[in-house]
Coordinates of C-alpha atoms in Angstrom, one line a residue:
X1 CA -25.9 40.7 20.6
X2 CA -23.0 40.0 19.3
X3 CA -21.4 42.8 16.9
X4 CA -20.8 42.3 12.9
X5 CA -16.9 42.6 13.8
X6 CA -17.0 39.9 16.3
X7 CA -18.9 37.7 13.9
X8 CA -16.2 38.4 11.0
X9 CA -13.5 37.4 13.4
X10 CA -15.3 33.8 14.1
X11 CA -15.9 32.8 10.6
X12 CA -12.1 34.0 9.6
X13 CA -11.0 31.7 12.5
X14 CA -13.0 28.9 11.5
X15 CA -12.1 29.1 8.1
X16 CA -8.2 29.2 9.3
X17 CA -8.8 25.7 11.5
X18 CA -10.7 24.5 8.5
X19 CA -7.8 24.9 6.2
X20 CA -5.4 23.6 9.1
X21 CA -7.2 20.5 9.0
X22 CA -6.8 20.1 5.1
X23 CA -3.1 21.0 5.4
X24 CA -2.6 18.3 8.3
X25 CA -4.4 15.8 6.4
X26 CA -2.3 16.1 3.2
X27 CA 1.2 16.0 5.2
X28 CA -0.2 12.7 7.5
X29 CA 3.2 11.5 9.1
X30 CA 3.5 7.7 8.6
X31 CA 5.4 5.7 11.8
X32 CA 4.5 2.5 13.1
X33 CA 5.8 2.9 16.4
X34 CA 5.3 6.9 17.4
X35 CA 1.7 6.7 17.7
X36 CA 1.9 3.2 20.6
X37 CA 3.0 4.0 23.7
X38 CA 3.1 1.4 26.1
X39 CA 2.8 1.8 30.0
X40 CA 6.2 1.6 31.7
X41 CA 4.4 -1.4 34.2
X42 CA 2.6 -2.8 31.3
X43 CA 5.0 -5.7 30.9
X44 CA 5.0 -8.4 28.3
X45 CA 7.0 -11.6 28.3
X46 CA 9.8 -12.4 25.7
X47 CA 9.8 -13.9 22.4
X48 CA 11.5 -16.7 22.0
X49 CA 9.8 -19.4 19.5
X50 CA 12.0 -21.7 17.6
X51 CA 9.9 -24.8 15.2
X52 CA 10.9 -23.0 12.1
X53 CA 12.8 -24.3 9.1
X54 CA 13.4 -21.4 7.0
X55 CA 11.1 -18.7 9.2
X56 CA 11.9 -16.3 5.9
X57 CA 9.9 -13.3 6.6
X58 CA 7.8 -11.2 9.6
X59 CA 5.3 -8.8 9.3
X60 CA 3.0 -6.9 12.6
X61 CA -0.4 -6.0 12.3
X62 CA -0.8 -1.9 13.2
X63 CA -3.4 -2.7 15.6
X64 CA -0.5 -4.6 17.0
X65 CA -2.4 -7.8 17.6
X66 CA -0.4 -9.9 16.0
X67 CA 3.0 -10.7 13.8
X68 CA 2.9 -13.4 10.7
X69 CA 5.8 -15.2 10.0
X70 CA 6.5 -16.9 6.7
X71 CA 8.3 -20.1 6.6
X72 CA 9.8 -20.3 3.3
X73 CA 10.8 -24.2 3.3
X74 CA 7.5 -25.8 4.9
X75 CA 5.4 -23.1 2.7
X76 CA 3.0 -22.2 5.7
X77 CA 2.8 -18.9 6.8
X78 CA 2.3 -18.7 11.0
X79 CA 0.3 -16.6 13.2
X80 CA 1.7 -15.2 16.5
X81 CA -0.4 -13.8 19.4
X82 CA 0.1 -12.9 22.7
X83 CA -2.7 -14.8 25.3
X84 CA -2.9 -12.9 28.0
X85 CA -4.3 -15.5 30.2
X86 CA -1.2 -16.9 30.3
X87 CA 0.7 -14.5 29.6
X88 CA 2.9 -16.5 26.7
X89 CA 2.9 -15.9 23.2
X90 CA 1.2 -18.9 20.8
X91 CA 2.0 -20.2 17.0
X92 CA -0.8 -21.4 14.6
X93 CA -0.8 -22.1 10.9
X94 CA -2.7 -19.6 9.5
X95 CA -2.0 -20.6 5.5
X96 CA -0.6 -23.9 4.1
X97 CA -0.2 -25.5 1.0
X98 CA 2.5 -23.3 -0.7
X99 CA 5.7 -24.1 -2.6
X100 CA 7.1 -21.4 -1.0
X101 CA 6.0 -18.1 1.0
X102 CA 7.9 -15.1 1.8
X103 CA 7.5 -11.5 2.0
X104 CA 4.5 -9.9 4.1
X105 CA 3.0 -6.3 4.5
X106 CA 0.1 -5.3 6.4
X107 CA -2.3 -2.4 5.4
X108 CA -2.5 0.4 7.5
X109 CA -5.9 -0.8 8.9
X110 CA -4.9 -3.8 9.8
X111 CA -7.4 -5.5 7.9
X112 CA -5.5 -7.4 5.4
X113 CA -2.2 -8.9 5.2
X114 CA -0.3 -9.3 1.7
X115 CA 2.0 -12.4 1.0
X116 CA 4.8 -13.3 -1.9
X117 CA 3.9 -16.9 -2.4
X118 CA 4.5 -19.6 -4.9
X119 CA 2.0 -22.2 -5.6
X120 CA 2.8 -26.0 -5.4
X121 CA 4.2 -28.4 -8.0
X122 CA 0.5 -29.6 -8.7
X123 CA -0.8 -25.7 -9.1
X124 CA 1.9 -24.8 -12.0
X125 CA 4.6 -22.9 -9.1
X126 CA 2.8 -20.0 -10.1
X127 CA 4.6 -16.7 -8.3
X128 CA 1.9 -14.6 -6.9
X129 CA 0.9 -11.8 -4.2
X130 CA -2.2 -12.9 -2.1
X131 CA -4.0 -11.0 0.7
X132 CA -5.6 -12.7 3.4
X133 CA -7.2 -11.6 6.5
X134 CA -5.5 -11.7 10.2
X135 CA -8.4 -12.7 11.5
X136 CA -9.8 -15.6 9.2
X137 CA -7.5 -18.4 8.9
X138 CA -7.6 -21.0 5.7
X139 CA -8.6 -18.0 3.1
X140 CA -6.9 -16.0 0.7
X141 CA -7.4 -14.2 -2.7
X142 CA -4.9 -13.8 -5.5
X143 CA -3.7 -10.3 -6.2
X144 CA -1.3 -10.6 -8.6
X145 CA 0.5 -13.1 -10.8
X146 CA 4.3 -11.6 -11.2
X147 CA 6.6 -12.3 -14.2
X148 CA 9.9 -13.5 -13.1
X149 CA 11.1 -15.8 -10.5
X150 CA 9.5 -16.1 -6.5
X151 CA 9.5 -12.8 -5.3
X152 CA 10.7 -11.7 -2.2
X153 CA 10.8 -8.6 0.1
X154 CA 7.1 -6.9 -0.1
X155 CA 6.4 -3.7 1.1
X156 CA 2.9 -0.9 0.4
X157 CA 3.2 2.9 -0.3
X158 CA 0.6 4.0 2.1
X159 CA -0.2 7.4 0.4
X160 CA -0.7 5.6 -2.9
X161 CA -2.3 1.7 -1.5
X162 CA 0.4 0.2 -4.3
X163 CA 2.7 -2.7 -3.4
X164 CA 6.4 -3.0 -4.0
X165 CA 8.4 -6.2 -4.6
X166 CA 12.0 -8.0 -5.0
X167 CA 13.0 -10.9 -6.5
X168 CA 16.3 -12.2 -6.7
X169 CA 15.9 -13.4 -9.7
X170 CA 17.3 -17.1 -9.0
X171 CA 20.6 -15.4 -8.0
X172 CA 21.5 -15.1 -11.8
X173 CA 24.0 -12.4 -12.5
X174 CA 21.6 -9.0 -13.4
X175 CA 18.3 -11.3 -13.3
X176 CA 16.7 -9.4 -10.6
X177 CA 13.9 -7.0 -10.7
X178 CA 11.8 -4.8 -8.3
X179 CA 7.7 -4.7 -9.4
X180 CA 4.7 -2.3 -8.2
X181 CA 1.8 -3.7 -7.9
X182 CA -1.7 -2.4 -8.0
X183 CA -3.8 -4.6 -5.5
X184 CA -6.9 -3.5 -7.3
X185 CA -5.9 -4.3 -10.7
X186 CA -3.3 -7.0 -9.8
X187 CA -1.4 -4.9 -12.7
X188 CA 2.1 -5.6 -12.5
X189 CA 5.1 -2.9 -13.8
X190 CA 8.7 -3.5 -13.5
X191 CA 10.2 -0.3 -12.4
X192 CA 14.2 -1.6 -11.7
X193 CA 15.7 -4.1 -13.8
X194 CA 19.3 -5.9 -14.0
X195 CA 19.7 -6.1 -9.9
X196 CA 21.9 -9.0 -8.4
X197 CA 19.8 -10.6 -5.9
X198 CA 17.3 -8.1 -5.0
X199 CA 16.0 -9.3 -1.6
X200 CA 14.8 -6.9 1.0
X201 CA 12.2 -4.0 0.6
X202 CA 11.1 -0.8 3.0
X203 CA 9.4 2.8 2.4
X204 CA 10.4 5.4 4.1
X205 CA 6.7 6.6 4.0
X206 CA 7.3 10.1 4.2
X207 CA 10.1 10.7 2.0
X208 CA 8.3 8.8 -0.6
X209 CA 12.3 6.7 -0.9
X210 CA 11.7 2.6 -1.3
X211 CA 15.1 0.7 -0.5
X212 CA 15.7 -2.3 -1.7
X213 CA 18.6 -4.5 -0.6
X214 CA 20.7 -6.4 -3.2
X215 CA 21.6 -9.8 -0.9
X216 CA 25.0 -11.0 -2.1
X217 CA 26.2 -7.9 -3.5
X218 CA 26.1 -5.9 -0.4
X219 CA 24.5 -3.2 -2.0
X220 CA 21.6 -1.4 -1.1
X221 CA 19.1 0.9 -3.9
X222 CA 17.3 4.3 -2.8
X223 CA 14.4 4.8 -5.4
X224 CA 12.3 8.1 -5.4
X225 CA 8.6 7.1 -5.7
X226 CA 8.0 10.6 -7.2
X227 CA 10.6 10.7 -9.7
X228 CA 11.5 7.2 -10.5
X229 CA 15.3 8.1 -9.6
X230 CA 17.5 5.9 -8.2
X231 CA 21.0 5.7 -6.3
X232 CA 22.7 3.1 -4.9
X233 CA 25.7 2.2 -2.2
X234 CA 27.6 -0.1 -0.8
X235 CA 26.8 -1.7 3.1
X236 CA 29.2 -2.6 5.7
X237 CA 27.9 -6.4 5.6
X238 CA 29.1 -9.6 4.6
X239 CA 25.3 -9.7 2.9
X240 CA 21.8 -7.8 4.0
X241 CA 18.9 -9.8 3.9
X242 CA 15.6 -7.9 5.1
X243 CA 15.8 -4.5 7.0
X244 CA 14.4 -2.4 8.9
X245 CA 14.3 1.8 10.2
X246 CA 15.5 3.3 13.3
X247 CA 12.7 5.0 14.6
X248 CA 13.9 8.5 13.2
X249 CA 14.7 6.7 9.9
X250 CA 18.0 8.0 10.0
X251 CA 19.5 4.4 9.7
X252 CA 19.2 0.7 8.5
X253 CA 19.3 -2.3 11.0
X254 CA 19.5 -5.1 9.0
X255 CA 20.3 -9.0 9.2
X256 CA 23.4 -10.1 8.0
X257 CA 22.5 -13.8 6.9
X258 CA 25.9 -14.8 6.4
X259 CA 27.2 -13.3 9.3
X260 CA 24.9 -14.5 11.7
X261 CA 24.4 -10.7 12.6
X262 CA 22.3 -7.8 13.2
X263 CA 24.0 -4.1 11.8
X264 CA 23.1 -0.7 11.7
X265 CA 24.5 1.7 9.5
X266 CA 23.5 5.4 8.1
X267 CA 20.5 5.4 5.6
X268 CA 21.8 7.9 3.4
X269 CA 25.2 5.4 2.7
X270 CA 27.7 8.0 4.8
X271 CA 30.0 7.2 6.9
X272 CA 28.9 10.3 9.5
X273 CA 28.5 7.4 11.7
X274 CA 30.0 4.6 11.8
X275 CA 28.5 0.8 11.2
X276 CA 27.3 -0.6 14.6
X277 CA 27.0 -4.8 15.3
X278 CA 23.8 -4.7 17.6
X279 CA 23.8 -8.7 18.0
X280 CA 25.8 -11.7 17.0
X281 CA 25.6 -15.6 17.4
X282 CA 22.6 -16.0 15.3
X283 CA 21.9 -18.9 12.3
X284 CA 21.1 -17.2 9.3
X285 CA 18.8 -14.5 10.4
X286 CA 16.6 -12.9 7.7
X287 CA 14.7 -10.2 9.2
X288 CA 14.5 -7.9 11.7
X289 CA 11.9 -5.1 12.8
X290 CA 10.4 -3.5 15.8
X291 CA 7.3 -5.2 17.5
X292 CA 4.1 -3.2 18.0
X293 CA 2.0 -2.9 21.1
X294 CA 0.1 -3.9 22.9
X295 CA 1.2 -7.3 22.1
X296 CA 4.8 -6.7 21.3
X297 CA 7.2 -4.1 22.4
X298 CA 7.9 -1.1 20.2
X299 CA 11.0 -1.0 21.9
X300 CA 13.1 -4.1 20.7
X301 CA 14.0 -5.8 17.8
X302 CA 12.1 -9.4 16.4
X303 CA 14.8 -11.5 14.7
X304 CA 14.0 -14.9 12.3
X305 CA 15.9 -17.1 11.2
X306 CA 16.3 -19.1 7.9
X307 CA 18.5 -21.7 6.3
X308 CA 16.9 -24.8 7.0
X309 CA 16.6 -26.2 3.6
X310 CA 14.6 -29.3 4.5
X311 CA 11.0 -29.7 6.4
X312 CA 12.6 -32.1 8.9
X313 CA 14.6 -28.7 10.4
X314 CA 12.7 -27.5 13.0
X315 CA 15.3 -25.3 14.9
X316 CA 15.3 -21.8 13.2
X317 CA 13.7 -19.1 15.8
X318 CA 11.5 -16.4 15.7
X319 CA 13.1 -14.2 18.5
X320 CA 13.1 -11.0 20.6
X321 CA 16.0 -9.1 21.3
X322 CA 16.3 -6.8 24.3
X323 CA 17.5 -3.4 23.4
X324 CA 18.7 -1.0 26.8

């Protein structure tokens, strides 16, 4: 039989793994990329998939299944998957019909994807947020209607479920605005005003900091989700389109559309390090970000490219670049 002492001790060290568990579940570390690891032999081909006019924006599924692409000129937003029975990744319109689409966030579940879109000509060029599902084609549902011009750069505050998003305001001088958006209530709140081309958006999840990068004025705006604060720098670029983190979030590594490049530089705006050029030769890239496996290396970089101002243009890429 088991003594009164030695019963005391098990319940106090179930109680201290009980309250563990609670502690661990309130500090839940958000990174897309620590959490997939991919076999060293595993290997998967390379992206390389031009057919785009203005291939505007990307997004990967956590699962890792697949990426969406957003082709703001043709309005259609793509699917990409990896078939692994012939070991070659494969396009397919996944939604058509729009004026214009652009910025894309997936939810942590992977079980819906949310778009910036505007409606056609014949549907008043409404600018909304839709969600549609990766895995049902032809279908979406309007979230939200938003106020000013098209949006842009789209990104979701996982702690919270609300969505964050640009808009460039037309490229007016002070025009441009940053929203949050409640997907439940499609209640929309301007939180930044007077911006000068606000384009891309990111959260660093566990510092609760959204960035949002202002295009042509090579500027790039830290807001505090928790205190509605905000700072902003300069960036070593000719102009920064969408972005994405290292892995450590300790820097950017953005696309440079006018430049045809891809830089790094510090998050925090310092100089401690100093600007990096990790690729060059591209046409107008718009977004960069790391794939997700298994269908896409965590690894390397996935470029687009945009600028194709007509539907006849059909050479912009959707591409992979190999990082050593």
């Amino acid at each position: 039989k088991m003594s009164s002492c030695s019963i005391s001790l098990i319940v106090i060290f179930l109680l201290l793994l009980t309250l563990q568990s609670v502690y661990n579940n309130n500090n839940i570390k958000i990174n897309k990329y620590e959490n997939h690891i991919r076999s060293s032999f595993d290997k998967l081909p390379v992206l390389n998939m031009t057919g785009f006019a203005w291939a505007e924006n990307q997004e990967f599924t956590f699962n890792g299944l697949y990426q969406f692409v957003s082709d703001s000129t043709t309005g259609i937003i793509w699917r990409i998957s990896l078939n692994s029975a012939t070991d070659s990744y494969e396009r397919e319109q996944w939604l058509t019909g729009f004026k214009r689409c652009l910025g894309l966030v997936s939810n942590l579940e992977s079980t819906t994807i949310y778009a910036v879109i505007q409606t056609s000509k014949e549907n008043g060029k409404l600018n909304q947020i839709i969600s549609f599902s990766p895995t049902t084609k032809d279908q979406f549902s309007i979230v939200a209607t938003l106020p000013n011009s098209f949006g842009n750069g789209l990104g979701m505050y996982y702690k919270t479920g609300k969505l964050y998003c640009a808009t460039e305001g037309n490229f007016f001088p002070f025009k441009g605005e940053v929203y949050e958006i409640d997907p439940n209530s499609g209640e929309v709140t301007t939180i930044i005003k007077r911006l000068n081309g606000a384009d891309g958006v990111q959260i660093d999840q566990n510092s609760s900091l959204l960035y949002i990068s202002e295009v042509v004025a090579k500027k790039m705006i830290v807001y505090d989700l928790n205190t509605g604060e905000h700072t902003k720098y300069n960036v070593p670029m000719k102009s920064i389109d969408d972005f994405t983190f290292s892995k450590d979030y300790s820097k950017i590594i953005a696309a440079d559309y006018f430049n045809g490049t891809i830089v790094s530089f510090m998050a925090d705006g310092s100089n401690s390090l100093p600007p990096e050029i990790l690729y060059t030769g591209l046409t107008n890239p718009t977004s960069v970000l790391f794939g997700i496996p298994p269908s896409f290396s965590s690894n390397n970089l996935y470029i687009t490219e945009g600028g194709g101002k007509t539907k006849s243009v059909n050479n912009r890429s959707d591409m992979e670049l190999i990082i050593n």
